[in-house]
Short mmCIF file of C-alpha atoms in Angstrom, two decimals:
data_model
loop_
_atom_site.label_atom_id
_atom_site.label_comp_id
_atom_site.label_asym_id
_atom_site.label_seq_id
_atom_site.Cartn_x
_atom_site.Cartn_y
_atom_site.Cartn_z
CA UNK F 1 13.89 -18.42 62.12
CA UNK F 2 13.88 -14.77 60.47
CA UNK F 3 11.71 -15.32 57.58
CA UNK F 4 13.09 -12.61 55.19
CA UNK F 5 10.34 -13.56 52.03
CA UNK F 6 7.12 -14.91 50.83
CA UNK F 7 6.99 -16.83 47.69
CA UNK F 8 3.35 -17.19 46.87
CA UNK F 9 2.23 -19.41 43.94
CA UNK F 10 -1.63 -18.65 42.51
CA UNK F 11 -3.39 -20.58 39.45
CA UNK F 12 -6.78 -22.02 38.39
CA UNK F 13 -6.90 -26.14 37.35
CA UNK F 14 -10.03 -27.28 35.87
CA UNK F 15 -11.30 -30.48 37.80
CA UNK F 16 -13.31 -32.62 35.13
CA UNK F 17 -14.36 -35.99 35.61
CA UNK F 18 -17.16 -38.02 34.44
CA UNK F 19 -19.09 -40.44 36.89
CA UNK F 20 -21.51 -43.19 35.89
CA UNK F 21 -22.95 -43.11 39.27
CA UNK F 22 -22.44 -40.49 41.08
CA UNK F 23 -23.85 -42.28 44.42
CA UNK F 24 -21.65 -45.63 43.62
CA UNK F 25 -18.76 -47.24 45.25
CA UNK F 26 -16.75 -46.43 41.73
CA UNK F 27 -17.33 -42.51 42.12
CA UNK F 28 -14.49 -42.14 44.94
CA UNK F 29 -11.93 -43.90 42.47
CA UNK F 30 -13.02 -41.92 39.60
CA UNK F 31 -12.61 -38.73 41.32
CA UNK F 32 -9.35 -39.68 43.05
CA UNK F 33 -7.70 -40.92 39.45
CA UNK F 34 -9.13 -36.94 38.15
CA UNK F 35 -7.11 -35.62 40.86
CA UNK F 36 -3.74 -38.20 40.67
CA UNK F 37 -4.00 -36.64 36.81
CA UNK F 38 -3.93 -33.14 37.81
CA UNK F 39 -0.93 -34.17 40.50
CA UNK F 40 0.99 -35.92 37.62
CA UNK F 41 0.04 -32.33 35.56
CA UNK F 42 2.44 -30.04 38.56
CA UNK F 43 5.36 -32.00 38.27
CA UNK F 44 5.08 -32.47 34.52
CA UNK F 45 8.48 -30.81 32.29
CA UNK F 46 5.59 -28.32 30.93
CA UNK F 47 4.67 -26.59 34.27
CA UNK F 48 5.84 -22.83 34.11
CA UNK F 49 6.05 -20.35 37.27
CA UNK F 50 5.71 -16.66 35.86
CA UNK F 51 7.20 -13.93 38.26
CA UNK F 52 4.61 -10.99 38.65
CA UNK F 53 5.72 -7.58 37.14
CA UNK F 54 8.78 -9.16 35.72
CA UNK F 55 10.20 -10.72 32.70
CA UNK F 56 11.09 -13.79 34.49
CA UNK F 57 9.47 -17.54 33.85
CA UNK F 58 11.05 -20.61 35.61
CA UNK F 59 10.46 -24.19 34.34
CA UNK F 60 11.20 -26.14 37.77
CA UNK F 61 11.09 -29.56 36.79
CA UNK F 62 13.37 -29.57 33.97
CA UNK F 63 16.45 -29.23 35.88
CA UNK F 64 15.55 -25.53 36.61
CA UNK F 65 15.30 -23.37 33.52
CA UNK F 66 14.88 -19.60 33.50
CA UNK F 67 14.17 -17.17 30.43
CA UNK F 68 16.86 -14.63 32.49
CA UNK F 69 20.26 -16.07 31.88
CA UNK F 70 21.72 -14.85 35.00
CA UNK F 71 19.03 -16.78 37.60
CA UNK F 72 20.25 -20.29 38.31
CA UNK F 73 19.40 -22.86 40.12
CA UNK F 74 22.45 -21.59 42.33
CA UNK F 75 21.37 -18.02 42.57
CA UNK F 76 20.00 -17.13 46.04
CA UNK F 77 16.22 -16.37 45.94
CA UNK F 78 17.08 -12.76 46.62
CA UNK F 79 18.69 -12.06 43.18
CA UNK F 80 14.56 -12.12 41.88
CA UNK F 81 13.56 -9.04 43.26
CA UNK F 82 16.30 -6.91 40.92
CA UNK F 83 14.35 -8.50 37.91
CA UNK F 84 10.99 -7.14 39.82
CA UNK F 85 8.97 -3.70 39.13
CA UNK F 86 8.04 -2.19 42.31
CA UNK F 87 4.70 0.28 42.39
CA UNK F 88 7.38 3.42 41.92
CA UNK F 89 8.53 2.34 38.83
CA UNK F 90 12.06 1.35 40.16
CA UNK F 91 13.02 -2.41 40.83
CA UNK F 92 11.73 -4.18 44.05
CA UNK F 93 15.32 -4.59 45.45
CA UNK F 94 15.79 -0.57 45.62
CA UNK F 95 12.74 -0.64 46.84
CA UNK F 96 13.42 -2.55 50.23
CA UNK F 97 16.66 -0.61 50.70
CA UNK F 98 14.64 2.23 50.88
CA UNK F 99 12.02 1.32 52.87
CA UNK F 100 13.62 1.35 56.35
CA UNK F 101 10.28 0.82 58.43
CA UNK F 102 8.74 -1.82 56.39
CA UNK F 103 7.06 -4.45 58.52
CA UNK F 104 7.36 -8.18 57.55
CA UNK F 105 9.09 -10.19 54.75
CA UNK F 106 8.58 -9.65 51.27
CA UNK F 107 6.19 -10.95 49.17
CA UNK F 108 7.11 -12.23 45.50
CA UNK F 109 4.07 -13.63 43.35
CA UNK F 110 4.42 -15.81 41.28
CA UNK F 111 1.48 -17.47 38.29
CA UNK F 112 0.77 -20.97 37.23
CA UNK F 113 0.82 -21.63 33.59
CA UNK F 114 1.58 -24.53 31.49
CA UNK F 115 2.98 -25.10 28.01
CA UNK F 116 0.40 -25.68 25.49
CA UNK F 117 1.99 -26.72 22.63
CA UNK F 118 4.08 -30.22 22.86
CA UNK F 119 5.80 -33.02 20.25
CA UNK F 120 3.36 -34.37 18.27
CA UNK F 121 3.19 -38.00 17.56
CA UNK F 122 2.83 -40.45 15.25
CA UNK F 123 -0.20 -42.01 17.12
CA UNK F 124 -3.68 -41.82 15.04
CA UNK F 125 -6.41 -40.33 16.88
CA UNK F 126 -9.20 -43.02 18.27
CA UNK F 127 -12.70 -42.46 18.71
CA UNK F 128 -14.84 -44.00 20.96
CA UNK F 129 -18.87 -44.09 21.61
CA UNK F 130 -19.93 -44.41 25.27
CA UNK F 131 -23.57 -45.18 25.11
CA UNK F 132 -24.29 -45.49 29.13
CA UNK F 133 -25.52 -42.19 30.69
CA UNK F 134 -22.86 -40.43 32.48
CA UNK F 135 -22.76 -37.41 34.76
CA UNK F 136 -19.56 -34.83 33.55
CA UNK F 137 -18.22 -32.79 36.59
CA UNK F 138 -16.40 -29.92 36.07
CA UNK F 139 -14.99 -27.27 38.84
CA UNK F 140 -12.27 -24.52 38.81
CA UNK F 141 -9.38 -25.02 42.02
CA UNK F 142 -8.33 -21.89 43.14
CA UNK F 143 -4.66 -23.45 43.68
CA UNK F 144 -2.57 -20.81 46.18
CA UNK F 145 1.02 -22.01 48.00
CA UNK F 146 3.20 -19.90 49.88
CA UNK F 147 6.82 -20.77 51.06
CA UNK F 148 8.39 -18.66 54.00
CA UNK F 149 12.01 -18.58 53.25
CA UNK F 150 15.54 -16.91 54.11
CA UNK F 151 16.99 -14.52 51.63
CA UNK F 152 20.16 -16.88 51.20
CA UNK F 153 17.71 -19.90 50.35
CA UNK F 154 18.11 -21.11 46.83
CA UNK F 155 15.90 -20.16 44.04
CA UNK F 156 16.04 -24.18 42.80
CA UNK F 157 14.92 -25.18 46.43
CA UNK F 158 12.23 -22.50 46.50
CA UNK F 159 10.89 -23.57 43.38
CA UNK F 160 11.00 -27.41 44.42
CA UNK F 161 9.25 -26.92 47.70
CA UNK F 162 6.30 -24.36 45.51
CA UNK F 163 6.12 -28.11 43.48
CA UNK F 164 5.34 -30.01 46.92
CA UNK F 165 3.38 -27.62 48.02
CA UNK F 166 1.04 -27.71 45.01
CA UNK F 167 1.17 -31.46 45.27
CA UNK F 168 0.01 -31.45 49.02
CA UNK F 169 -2.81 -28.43 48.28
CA UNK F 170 -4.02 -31.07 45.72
CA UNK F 171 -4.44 -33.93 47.94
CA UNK F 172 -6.19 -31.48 50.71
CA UNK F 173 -8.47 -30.51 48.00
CA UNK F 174 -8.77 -33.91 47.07
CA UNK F 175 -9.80 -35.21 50.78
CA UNK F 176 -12.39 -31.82 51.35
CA UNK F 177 -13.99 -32.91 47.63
CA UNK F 178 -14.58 -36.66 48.63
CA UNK F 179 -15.76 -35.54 52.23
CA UNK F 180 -18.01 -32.96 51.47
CA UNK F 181 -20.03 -34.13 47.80
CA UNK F 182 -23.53 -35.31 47.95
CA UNK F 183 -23.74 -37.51 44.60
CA UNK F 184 -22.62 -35.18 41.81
CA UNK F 185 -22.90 -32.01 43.72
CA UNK F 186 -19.27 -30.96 44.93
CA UNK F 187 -17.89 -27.98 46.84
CA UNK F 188 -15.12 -25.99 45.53
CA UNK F 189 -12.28 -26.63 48.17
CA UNK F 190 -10.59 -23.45 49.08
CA UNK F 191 -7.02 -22.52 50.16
CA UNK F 192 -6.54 -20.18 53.55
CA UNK F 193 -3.35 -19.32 55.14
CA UNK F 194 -2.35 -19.00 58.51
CA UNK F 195 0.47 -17.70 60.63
CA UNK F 196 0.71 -20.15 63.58
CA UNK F 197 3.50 -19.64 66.40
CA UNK F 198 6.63 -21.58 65.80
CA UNK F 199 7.82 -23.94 64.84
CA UNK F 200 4.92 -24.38 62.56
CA UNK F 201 5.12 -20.63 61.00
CA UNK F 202 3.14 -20.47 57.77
CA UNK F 203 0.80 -23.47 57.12
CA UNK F 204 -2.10 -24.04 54.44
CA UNK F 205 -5.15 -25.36 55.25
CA UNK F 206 -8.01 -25.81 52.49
CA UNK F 207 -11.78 -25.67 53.65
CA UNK F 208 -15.24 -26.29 51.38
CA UNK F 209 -16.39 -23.79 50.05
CA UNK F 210 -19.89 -22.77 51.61
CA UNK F 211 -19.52 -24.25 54.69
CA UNK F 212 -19.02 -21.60 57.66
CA UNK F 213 -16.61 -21.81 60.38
CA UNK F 214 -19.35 -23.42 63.25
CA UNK F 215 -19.74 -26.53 61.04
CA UNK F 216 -15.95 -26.50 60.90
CA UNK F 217 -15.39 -27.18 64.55
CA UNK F 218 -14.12 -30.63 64.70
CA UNK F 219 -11.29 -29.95 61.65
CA UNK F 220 -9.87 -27.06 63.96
CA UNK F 221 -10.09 -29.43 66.77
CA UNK F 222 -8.28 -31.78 64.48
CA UNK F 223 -5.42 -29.35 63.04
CA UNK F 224 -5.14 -27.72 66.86
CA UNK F 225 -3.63 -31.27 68.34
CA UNK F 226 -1.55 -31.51 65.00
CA UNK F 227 0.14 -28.34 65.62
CA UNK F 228 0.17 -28.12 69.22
CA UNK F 229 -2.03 -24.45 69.35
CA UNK F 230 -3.65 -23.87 72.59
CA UNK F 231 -7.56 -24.57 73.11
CA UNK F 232 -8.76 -21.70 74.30
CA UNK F 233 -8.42 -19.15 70.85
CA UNK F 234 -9.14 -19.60 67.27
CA UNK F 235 -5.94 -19.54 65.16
CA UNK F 236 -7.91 -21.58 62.21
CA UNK F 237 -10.75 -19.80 61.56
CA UNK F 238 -11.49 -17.67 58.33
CA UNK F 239 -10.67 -14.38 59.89
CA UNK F 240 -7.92 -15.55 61.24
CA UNK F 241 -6.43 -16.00 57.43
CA UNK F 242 -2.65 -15.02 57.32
CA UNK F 243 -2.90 -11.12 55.87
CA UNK F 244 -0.15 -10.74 53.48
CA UNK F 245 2.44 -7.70 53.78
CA UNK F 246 1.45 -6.43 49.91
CA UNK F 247 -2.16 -7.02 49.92
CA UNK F 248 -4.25 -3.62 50.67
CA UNK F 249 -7.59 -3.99 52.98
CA UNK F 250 -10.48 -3.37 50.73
CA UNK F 251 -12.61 -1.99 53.82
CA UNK F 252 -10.12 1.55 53.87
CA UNK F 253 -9.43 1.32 57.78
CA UNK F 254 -5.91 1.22 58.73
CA UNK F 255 -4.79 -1.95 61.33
CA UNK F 256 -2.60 -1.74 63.98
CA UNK F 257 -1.02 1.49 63.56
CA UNK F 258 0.67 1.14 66.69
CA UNK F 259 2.93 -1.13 65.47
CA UNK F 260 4.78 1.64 63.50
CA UNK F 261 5.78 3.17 66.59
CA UNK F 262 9.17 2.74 68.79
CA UNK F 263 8.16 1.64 72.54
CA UNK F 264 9.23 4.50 74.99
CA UNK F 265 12.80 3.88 77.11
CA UNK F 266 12.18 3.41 80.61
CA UNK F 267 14.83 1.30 82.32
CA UNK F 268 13.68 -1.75 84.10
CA UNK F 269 10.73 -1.26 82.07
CA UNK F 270 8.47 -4.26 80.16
CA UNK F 271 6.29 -3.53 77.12
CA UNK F 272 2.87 -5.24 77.56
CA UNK F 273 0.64 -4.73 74.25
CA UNK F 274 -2.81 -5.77 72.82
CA UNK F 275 -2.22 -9.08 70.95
CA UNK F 276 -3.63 -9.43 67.39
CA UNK F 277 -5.34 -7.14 64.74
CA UNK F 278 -7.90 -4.32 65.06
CA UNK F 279 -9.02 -1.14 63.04
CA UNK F 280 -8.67 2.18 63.78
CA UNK F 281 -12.25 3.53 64.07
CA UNK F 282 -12.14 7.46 64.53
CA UNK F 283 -14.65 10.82 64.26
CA UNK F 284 -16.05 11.26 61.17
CA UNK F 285 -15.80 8.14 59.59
CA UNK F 286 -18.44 6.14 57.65
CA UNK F 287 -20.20 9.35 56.42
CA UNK F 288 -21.21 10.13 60.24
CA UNK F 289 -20.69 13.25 61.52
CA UNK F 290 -20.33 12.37 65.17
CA UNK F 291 -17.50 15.03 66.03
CA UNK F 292 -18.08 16.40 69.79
CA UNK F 293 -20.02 13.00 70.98
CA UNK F 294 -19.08 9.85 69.45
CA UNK F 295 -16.10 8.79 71.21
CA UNK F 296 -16.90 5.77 73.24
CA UNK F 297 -18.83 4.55 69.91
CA UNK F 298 -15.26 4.94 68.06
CA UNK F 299 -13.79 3.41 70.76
CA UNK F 300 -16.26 0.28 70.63
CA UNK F 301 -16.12 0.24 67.20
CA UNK F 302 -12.30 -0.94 67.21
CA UNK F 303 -12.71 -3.35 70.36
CA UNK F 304 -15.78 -5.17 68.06
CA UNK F 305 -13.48 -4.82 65.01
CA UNK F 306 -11.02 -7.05 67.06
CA UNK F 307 -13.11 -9.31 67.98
CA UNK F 308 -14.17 -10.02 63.96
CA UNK F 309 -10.55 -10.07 63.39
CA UNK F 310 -9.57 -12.35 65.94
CA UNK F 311 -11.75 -15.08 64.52
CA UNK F 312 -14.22 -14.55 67.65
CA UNK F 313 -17.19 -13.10 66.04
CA UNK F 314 -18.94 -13.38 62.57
CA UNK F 315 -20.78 -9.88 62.96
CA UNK F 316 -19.80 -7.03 61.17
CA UNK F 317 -18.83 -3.57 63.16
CA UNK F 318 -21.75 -2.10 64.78
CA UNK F 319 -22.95 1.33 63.56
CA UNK F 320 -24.17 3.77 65.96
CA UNK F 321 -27.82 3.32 65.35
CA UNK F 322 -27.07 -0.40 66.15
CA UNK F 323 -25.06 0.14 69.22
CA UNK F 324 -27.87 2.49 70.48
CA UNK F 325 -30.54 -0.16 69.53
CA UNK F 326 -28.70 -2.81 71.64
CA UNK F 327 -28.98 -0.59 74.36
CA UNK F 328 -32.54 -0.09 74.17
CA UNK F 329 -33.29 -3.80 73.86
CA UNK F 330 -31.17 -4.36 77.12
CA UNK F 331 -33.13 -1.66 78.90
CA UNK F 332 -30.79 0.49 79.25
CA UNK F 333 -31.93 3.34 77.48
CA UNK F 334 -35.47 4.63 76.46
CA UNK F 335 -36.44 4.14 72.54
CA UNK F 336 -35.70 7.89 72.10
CA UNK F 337 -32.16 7.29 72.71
CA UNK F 338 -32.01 5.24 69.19
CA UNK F 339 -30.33 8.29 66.76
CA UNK F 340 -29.63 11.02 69.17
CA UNK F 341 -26.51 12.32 69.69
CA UNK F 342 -26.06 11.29 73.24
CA UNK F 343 -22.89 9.73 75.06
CA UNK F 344 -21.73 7.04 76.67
CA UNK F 345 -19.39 5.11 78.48
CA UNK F 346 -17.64 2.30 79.87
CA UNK F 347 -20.89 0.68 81.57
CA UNK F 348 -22.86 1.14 77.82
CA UNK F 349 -19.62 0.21 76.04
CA UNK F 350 -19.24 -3.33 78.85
CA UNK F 351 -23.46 -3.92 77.74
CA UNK F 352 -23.52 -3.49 74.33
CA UNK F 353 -20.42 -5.92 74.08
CA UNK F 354 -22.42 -8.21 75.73
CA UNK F 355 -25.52 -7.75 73.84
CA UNK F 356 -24.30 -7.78 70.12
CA UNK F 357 -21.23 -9.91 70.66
CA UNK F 358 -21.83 -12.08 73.75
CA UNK F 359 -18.48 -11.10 75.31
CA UNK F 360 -17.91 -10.58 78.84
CA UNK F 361 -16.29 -7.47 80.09
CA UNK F 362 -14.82 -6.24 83.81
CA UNK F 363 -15.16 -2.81 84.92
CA UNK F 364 -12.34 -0.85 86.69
CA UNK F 365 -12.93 1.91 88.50
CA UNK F 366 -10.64 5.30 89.41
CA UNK F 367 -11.88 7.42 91.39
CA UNK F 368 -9.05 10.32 90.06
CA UNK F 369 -7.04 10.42 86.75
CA UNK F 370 -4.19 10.82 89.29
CA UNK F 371 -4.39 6.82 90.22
CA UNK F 372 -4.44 5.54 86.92
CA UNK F 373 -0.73 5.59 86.65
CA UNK F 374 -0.81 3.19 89.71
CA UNK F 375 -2.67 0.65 87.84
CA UNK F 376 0.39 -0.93 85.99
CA UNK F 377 0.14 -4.17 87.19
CA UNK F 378 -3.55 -4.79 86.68
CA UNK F 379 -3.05 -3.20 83.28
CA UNK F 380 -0.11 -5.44 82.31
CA UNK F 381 -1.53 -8.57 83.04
CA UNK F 382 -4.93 -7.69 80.98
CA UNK F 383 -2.44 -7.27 78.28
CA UNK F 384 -0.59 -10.50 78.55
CA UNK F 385 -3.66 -12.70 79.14
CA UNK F 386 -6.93 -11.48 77.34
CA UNK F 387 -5.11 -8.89 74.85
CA UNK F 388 -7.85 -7.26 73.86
CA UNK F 389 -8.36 -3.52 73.47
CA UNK F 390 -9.43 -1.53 76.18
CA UNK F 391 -12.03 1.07 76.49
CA UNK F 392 -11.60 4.26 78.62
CA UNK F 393 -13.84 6.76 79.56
CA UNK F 394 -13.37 9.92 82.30
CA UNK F 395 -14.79 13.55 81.93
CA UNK F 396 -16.30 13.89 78.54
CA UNK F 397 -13.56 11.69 76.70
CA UNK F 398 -12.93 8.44 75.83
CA UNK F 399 -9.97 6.90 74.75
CA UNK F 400 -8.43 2.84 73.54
CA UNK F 401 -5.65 1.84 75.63
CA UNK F 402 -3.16 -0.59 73.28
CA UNK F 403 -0.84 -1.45 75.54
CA UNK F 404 1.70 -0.11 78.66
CA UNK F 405 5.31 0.14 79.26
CA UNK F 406 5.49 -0.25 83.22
CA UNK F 407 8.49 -1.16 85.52
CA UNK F 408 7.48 -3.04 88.30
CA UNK F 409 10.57 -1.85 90.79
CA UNK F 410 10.06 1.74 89.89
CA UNK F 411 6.37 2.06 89.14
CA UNK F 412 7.07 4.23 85.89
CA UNK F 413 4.11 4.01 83.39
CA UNK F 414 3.49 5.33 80.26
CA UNK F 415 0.52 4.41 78.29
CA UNK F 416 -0.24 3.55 74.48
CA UNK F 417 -3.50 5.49 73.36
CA UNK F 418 -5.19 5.09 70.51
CA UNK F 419 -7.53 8.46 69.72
CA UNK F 420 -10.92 8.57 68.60
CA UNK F 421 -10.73 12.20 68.47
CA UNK F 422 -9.04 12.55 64.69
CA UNK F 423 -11.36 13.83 62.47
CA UNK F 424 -8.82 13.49 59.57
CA UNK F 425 -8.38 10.87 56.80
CA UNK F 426 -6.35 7.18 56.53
CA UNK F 427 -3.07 8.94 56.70
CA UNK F 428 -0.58 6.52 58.90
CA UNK F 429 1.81 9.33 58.69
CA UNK F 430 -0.29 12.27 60.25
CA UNK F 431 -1.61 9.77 63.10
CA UNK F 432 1.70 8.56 64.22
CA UNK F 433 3.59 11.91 64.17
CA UNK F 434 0.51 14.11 65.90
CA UNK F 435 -0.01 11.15 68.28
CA UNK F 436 -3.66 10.05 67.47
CA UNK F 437 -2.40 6.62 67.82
CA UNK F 438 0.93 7.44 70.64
CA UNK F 439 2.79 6.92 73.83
CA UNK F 440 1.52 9.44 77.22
CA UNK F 441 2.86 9.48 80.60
CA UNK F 442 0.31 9.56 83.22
CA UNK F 443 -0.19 13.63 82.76
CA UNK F 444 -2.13 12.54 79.80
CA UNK F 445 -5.21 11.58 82.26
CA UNK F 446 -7.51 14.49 83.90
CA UNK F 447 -5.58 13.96 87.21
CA UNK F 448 -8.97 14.92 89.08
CA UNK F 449 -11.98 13.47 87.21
CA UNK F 450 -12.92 9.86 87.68
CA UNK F 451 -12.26 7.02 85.03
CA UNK F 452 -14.07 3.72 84.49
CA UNK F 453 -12.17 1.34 82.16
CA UNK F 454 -13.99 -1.16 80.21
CA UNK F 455 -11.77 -4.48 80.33
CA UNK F 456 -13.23 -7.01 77.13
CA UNK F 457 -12.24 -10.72 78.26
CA UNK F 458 -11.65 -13.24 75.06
CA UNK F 459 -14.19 -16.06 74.87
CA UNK F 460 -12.68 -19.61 75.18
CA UNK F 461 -13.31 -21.01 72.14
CA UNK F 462 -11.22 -22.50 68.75
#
């Protein structure tokens, strides 16, 4: 199923319960009564969903209420975005009609809130004196739904399944709390999204707080049998959190600029790409001025970066300093080598992958640029089985290869190159239409100098 929006739900509850012993058998009850109260709060008549940048606040459990007269509990979810200020000042409906190239559904936030103020009663107020010693726990929970849905869907049913959905994220947070507390010490469960292959689509899955992904193993083993994901790649991990369309990377490198392009037309032809998210490393970033040599360190900058993306890795991107280290602590290189301004390629690129990430690489040689455009087969099946980027280095240039096109009656070829070479800022615009990140027939290789192509394989691992 086309999944044409996003309605994401965000708000804080305040956990508070008081324990008499926080290491007795009447702890679990108390906290699980804490949470049945918070449960009982979300489908309460005083619950209120705000819609970001707009006037609009639904009431979904009193037989759908809105403060705009016009949305019903008929209206398809779609009417919202009129009611919605985009960035530009306009509404987000104009918006989306005018942005043709836009890649995945749209997002519309949405707050939390509750009415305060309620019928008083007739009821005096009681007061009573607890004299045993008791422990008061108290923790914020970062409560954050999302519902993939059609544009026809109705607003009433989106609203009712953001109700569930804060109902279920409850009772997750509920089971990480009990699991995880030592006595009166608890960890704040946290909400992560992921994007799974259908059926399953958009799932939530909330992990403690503090508690890194390698002591996290057997959950993923758990949730990979529930949803039927293959063993052999992490789909659950942190990094591997569902990236939504609106949100902006707070790092400043762009991802996966490729996918704004349009695949070349060669009949008979199948498109074979790198699978996943990387960043576009490049000249000149990072304050280093490594125009003229540091190519292949550009290069192996974006393979690393999709590693860490993938979920593989826990390292941040290796400078250059630390990719020449790792190279001297192999024994490749002599100590001098750490801050020069010296090359290298697809042998240094294969070691220092190995070194700083523990990831295996294969090596394929070409003796002439000419041959390269005979290596469509090899090519496509890296692509469709590891699809990771690949490194390649002939002459004095290295380059990432993304992805082919290649027709295996005819031969044709044409390859997907991402550039280290720019020198220029994050502009998606100037690196799509010059090419930096762009589609080149086999001329694009020095037909007569030699290439060695570095070939990362994925670790098997969840």
């Amino acid at each position: 199923t086309v999944c044409d929006f996003i309605f994401r739900l965000k708000g804080i509850l305040e956990f508070a319960c008081q324990l008499d012993n926080p290491n007795g058998v009447q702890s679990q009850s108390t906290i699980s009564k804490s949470f049945q109260d918070l449960r009982s709060k979300v489908t309460s008549k005083n619950i209120v969903f705000t819609v970001c940048n707009s006037p609009v606040l639904i009431w979904p459990n009193t037989g759908f209420q809105s403060s705009v007269e016009s949305l019903t509990e008929a209206s398809a979810c779609g009417d919202i975005l009129q009611w919605i200020e985009s960035d530009d000042g306009g509404s987000k409906k104009s918006s989306k009609k005018k942005d043709k190239k836009k890649s995945g559904p749209t997002v519309v936030n949405m707050k939390l809130l509750f009415e305060v103020t309620e019928p008083a009663g007739n009821t005096a107020p009681s007061l009573i004196r607890v004299s045993t010693q008791q422990h008061c726990v108290k923790m914020p929970l970062p409560l954050d739904c999302a519902l993939s849905v059609t544009t026809d869907e109705r607003l009433e049913t989106v609203c009712t399944g953001l109700v569930e959905a804060l109902n279920k994220q409850l009772a997750d947070m509920e089971e990480v709390v009990l699991q995880y507390r030592k006595g009166s010490s608890f960890l704040v469960p946290q909400p992560f999204h992921f994007q799974l292959p259908e059926p399953a689509g958009l799932i939530t899955v909330v992990y403690p707080a503090g508690v890194p992904d390698s002591q996290l193993q057997a959950v993923r083993e758990d949730l990979h049998r529930k949803f039927e994901l293959p063993c052999d790649r992490p789909y659950l991990r942190r990094a591997n959190a569902f990236h939504f369309p609106d949100a902006a990377y707070k790092d400043g490198y762009l991802r996966n600029p490729h996918i704004h392009l349009n695949p070349p037309n060669i009949e008979d032809a199948k498109l074979y790409l790198v699978q996943g998210v990387y960043s576009y490393h490049h000249y000149m970033q990072d304050h280093v001025d490594d125009n003229g040599w540091g190519c292949a360190y550009r290069s192996l900058q974006t393979i690393c970066s999709w590693f860490q993306q993938q979920g593989y890795v826990e390292t941040a991107v290796p400078t250059h300093t630390q990719i020449q280290q790792a190279l001297v602590d192999v024994g490749d290189k002599e100590p001098r080598f750490v801050g020069s301004r010296q090359w290298i390629g697809s042998i240094e690129v294969q070691a220092v992958l190995n070194q700083l990430l523990g990831v295996t690489s294969k090596i394929m040689f070409v003796s002439q640029g000419s041959e390269l455009a005979t290596k469509g087969r090899e090519l496509a099946n890296h692509f469709q089985t590891e699809g990771t980027p690949v490194m390649i280095g002939g002459g004095v240039l290295a380059h990432t290869i993304l992805g082919v096109v290649w027709s295996e009656n005819t031969g044709q070829i044409r390859f997907l190159i991402l550039d280290p070479h720019y020198t220029g800022g994050e502009d998606l615009q100037t690196i799509t239409d010059k090419g930096w990140c762009g589609w080149k027939g086999p001329e694009f290789w020095d037909q007569n100098a030699y290439y060695n192509l570095c070939l990362p394989q994925r670790p098997k691992s969840i």
